[in-house]
Structure formats: structure tokens, C-alpha cells
Coordinates of N, CA and C and ligand atoms in Angstrom, one line a residue:
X1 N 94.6 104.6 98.7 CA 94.4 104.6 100.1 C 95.6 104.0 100.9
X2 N 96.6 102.7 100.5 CA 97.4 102.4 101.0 C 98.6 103.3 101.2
X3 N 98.7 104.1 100.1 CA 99.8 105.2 100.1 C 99.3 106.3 100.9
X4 N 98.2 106.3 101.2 CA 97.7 107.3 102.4 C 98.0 106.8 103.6
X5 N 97.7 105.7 103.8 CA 97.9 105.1 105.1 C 99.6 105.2 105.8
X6 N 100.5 104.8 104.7 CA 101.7 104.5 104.7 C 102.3 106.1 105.0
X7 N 102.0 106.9 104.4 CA 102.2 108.7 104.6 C 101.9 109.0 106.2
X8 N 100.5 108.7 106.5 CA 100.3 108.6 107.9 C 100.9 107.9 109.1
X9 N 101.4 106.6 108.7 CA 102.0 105.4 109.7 C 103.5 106.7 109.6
X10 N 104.4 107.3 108.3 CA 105.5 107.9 108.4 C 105.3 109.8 109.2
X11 N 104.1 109.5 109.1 CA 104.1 111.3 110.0 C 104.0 111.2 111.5
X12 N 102.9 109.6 111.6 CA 103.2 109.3 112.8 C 104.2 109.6 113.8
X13 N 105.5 108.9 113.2 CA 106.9 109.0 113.5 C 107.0 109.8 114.4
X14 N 106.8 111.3 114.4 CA 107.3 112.2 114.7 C 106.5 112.4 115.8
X15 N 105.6 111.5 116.4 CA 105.6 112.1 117.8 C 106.0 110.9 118.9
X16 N 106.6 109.6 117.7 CA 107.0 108.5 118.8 C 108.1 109.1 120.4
X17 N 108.1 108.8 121.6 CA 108.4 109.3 122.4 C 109.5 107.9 122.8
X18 N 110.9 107.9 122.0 CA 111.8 107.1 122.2 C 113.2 107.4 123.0
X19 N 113.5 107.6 124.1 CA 114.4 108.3 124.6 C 115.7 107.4 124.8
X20 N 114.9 105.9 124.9 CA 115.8 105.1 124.9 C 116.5 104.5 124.0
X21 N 115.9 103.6 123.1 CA 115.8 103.2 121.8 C 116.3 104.6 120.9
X22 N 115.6 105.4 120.8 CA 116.4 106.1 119.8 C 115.4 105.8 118.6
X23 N 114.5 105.0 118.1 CA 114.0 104.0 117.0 C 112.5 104.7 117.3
X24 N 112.2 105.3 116.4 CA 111.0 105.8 116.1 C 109.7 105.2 115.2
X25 N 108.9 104.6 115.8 CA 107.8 103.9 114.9 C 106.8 105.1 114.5
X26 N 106.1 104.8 113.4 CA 104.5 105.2 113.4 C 103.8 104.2 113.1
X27 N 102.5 104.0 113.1 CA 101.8 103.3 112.4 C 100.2 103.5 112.4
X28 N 99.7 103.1 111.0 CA 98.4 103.9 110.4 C 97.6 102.9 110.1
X29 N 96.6 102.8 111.1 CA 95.7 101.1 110.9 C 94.0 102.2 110.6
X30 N 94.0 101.1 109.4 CA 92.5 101.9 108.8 C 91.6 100.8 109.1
X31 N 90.4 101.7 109.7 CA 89.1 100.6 110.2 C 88.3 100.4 109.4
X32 N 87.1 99.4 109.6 CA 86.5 99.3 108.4 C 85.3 100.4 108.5
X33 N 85.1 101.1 109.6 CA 84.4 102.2 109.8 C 84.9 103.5 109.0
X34 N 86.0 103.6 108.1 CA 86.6 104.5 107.4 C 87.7 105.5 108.4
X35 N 87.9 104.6 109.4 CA 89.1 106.4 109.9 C 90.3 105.4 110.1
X36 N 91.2 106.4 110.3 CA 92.6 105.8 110.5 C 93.1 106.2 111.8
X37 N 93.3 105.4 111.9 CA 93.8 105.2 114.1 C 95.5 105.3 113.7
X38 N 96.0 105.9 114.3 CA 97.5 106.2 113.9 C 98.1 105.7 115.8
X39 N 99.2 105.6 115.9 CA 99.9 105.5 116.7 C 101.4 105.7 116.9
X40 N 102.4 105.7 118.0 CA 103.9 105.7 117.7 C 104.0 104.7 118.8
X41 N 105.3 104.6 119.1 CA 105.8 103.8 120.2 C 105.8 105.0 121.4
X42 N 105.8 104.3 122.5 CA 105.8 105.3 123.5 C 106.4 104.7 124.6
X43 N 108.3 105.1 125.1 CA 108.9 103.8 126.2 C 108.7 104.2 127.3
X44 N 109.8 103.9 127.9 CA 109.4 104.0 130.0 C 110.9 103.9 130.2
X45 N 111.0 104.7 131.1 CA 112.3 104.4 132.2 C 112.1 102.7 132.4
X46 N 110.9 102.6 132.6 CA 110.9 100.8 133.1 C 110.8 100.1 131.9
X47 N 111.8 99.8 131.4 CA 111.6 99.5 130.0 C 110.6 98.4 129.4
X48 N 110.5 97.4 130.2 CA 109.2 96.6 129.4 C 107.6 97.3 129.7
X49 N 108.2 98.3 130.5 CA 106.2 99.5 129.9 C 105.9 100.2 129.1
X50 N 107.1 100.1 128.4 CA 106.7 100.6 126.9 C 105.6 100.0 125.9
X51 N 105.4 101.0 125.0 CA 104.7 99.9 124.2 C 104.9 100.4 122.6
X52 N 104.7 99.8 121.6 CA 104.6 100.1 120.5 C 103.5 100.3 119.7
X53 N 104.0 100.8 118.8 CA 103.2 101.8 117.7 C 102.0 101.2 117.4
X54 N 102.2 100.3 116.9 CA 100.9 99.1 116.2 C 100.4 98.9 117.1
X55 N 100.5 98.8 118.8 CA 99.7 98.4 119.8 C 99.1 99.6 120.1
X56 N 99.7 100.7 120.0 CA 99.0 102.0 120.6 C 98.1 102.3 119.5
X57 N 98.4 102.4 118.4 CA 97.2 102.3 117.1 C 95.8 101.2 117.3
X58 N 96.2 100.2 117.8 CA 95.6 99.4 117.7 C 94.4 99.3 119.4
X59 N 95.3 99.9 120.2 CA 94.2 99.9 121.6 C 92.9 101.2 121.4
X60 N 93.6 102.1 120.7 CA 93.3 103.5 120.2 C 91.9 103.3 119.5
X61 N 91.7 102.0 118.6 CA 90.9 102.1 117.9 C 90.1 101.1 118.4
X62 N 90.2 100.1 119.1 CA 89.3 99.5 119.7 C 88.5 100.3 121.0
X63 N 89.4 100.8 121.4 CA 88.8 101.6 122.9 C 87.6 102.8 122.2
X64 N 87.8 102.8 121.0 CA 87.5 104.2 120.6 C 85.7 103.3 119.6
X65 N 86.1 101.7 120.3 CA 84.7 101.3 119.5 C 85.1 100.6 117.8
X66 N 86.2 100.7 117.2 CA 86.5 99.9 116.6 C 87.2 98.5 116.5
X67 N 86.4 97.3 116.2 CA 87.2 96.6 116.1 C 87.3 95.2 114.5
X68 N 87.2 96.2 113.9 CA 87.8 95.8 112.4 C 88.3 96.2 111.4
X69 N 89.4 95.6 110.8 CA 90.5 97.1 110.3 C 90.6 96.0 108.6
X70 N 90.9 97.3 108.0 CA 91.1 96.7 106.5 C 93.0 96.7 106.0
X71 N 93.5 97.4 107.0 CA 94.9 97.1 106.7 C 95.8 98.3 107.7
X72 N 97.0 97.9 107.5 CA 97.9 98.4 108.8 C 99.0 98.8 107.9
X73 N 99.9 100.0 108.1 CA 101.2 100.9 108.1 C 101.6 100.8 108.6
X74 N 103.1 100.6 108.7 CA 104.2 100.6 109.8 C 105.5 101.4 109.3
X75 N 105.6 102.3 110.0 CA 107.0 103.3 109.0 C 107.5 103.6 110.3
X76 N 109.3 103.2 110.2 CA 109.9 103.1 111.9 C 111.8 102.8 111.0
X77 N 112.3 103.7 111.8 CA 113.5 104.6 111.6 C 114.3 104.7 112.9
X78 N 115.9 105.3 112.9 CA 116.1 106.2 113.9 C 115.6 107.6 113.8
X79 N 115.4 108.0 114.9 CA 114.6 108.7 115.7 C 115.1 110.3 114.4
X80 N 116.4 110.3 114.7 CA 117.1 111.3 114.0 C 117.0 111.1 112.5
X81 N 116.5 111.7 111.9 CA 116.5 112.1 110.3 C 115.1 111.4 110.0
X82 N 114.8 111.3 108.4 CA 113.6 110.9 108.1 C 113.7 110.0 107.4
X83 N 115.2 108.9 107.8 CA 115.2 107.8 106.7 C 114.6 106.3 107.8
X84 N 113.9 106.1 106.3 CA 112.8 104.4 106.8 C 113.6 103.5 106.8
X85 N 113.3 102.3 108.3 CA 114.6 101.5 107.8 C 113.4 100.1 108.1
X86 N 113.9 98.6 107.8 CA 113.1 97.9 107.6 C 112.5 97.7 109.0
X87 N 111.0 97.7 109.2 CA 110.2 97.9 110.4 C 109.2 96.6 110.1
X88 N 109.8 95.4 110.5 CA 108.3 94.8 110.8 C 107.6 94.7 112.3
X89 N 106.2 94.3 112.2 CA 105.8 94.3 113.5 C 106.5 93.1 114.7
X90 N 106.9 93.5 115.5 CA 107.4 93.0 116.9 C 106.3 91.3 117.0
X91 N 106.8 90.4 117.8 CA 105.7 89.3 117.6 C 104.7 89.3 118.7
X92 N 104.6 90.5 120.1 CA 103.7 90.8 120.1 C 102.9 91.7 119.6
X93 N 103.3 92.7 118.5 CA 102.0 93.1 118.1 C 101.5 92.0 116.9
X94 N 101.8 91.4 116.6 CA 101.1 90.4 116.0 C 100.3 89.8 116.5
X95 N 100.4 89.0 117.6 CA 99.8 88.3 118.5 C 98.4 89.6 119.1
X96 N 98.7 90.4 118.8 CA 97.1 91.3 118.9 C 96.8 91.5 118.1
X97 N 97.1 91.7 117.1 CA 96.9 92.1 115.4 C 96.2 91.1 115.2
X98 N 96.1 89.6 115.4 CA 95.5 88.2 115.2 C 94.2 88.4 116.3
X99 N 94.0 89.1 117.5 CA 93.0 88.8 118.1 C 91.8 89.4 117.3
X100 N 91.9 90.6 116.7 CA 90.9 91.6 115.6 C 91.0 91.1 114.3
X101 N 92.0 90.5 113.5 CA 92.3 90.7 112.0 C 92.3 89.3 111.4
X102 N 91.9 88.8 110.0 CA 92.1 87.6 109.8 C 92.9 87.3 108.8
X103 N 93.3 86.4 108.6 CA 94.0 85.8 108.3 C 95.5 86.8 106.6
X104 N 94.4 86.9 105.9 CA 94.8 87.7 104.7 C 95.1 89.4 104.9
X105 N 94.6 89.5 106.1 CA 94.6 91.1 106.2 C 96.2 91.2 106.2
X106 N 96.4 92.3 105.4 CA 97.8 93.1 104.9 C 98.3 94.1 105.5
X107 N 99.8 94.1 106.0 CA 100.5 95.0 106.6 C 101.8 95.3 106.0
X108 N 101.7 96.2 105.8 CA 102.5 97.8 104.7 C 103.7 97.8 106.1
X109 N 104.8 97.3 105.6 CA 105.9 97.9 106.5 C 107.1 98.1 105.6
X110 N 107.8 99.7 106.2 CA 108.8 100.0 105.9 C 109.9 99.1 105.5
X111 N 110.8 99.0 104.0 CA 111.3 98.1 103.7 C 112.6 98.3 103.9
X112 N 112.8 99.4 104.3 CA 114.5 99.7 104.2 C 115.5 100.3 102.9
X113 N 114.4 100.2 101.9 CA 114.7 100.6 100.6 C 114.1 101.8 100.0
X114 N 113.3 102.4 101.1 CA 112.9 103.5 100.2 C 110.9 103.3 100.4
X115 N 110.9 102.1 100.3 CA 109.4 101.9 99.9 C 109.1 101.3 101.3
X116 N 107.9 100.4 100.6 CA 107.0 99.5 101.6 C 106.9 98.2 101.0
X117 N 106.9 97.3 102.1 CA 106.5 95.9 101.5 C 105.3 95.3 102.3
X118 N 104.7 94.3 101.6 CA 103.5 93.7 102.1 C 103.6 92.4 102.3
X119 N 103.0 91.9 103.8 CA 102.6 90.9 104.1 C 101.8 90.6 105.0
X120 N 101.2 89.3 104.6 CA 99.7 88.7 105.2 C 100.0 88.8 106.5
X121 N 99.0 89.1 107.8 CA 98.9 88.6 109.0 C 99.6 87.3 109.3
X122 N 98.9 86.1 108.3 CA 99.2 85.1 108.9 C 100.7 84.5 108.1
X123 N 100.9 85.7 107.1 CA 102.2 85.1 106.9 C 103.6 85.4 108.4
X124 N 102.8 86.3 108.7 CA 104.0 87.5 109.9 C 104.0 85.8 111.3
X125 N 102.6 85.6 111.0 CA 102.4 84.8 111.8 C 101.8 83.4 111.9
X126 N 102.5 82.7 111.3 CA 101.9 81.4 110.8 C 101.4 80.5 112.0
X127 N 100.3 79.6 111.8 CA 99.7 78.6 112.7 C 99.7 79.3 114.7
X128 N 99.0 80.3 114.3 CA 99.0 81.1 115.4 C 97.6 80.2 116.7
X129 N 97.9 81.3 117.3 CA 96.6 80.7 118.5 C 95.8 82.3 118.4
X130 N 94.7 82.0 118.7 CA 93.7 83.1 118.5 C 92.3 82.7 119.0
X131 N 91.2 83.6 118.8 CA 90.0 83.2 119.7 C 89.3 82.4 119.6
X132 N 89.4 81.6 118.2 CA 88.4 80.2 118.0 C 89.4 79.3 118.3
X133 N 90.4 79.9 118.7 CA 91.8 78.5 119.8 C 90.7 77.9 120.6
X134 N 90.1 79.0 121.5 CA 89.9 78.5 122.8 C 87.8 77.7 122.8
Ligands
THU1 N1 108.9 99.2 117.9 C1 107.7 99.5 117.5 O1 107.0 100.4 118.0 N2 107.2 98.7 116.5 C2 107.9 97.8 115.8 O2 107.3 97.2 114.8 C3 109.2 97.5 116.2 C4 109.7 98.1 117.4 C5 109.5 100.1 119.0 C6 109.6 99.4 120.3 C7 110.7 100.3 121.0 O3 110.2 101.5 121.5 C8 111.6 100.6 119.8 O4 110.8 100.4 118.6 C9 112.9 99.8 119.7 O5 112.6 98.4 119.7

């Protein structure tokens, strides 16, 4: 399943809408309901209304009624050719990734070598603030 996920986060890619950046994300976050909510980055002329891949995967699947995921894909490149280059998640999509996901949940990101590497939520994001903060 993870190597499905990671195939999907990398086909994603191809509809990321980067005009500016040039830097093409996908990403393939599987629910615990069984489907996979995919996403890319999508920018703006006004550059901070962009958003990213893992956030648009991730609004996609809660709007859509999911909100518990068994793990996340991240495959993100220049835009041009099909080579993976190291993609970890941005520290806000973490900081949303932590409002749905706990602690141990695993994210598959492109390593720059070819493959994927894995790391914990709370490793991406140590001693975070989240909803039992408040
Ligand atoms: N980006 C993502 O979509 N996800 C990441 O994990 C890193 C960065 C996007 C944001 C922007 O559209 C482009 O990549 C360059 O930063």
C-alpha cells in the first residue's frame, strides 16, 4: 500500500499548477475510510495564496468527511522532467497534518535519491501545539 500511495503522491505531480516556482508537488494521503485523497500545489500571482500539495490533499479529504488518515506521500520535483528531488513537508503543512494525525503517523517523502524516506509526524514536528494545547 505504501508503494501505492507514493506512485500516486508522484502522478499527482503532474497536475501541480506551478508557474512560478517551477517545483511541482504531489501528494497521496490514505484515510482510514480506505481512499486516497491526492493533491498538488496550486500558486497565485499573489504569492502567499498559494497552497500546497499536502494541504490541498489534506482539505480535500476532510471537506469530503474524512478526518483520519493512516499515512501520507509526498513526491515534488522541478516541474520539468520526472526526476524526484528531496520534498519534505513545508512547516505549515505540518502544523495541519498535527491537527488530524498523531503522533507516530508516517510520511513517505521523496528523498532525492531515487526512493522515499520515512518520518514520524512528530519527528517533522517535535513538541508541537495541537488541540489538547488548548
Ligand atoms: N510545496 C509543496 O507543495 N509541498 C512541499 O512539501 C514543499 C513546497 C510547494 C509550494 C510552492 O508551490 C512550491 O512547492 C515551491 O515552494
Amino acid at each position: 500500500m505504501i508503494r501505492r500511495l507514493e506512485a500516486q503522491a508522484a502522478a499527482a505531480r503532474a497536475l501541480a499548477y506551478a508557474p512560478y516556482s517551477h517545483f511541482a508537488v504531489g501528494a497521496a494521503l490514505l484515510g482510514k475510510d480506505g481512499k486516497i485523497y491526492t493533491g498538488c500545489n496550486i500558486e497565485n500571482a499573489s504569492y502567499p495564496a498559494g497552497n500546497c500539495a499536502e494541504r490541498t490533499a489534506v482539505f480535500k479529504a476532510v471537506s469530503e468527511g474524512c478526518r483520519e488518515f493512516e499515512a501520507l506521500a509526498i513526491a515534488g520535483g522541478p516541474e520539468v522532467g520526472d526526476k524526484l528531488t528531496l520534498c519534505t513537508p513545508c512547516g505549515i503543512c505540518r502544523q495541519v497534518l498535527r491537527e488530524f494525525c498523531p503522533p507516530e503517523f508516517p510520511i513517505y517523502f521523496s528523498d532525492g535519491q531515487g526512493g522515499f524516506r520515512m518520518m514520524t509526524l512528530s519527528e517533522l514536528l517535535p513538541e508541537s501545539f495541537g488541540p489538547e494545547s488548548l
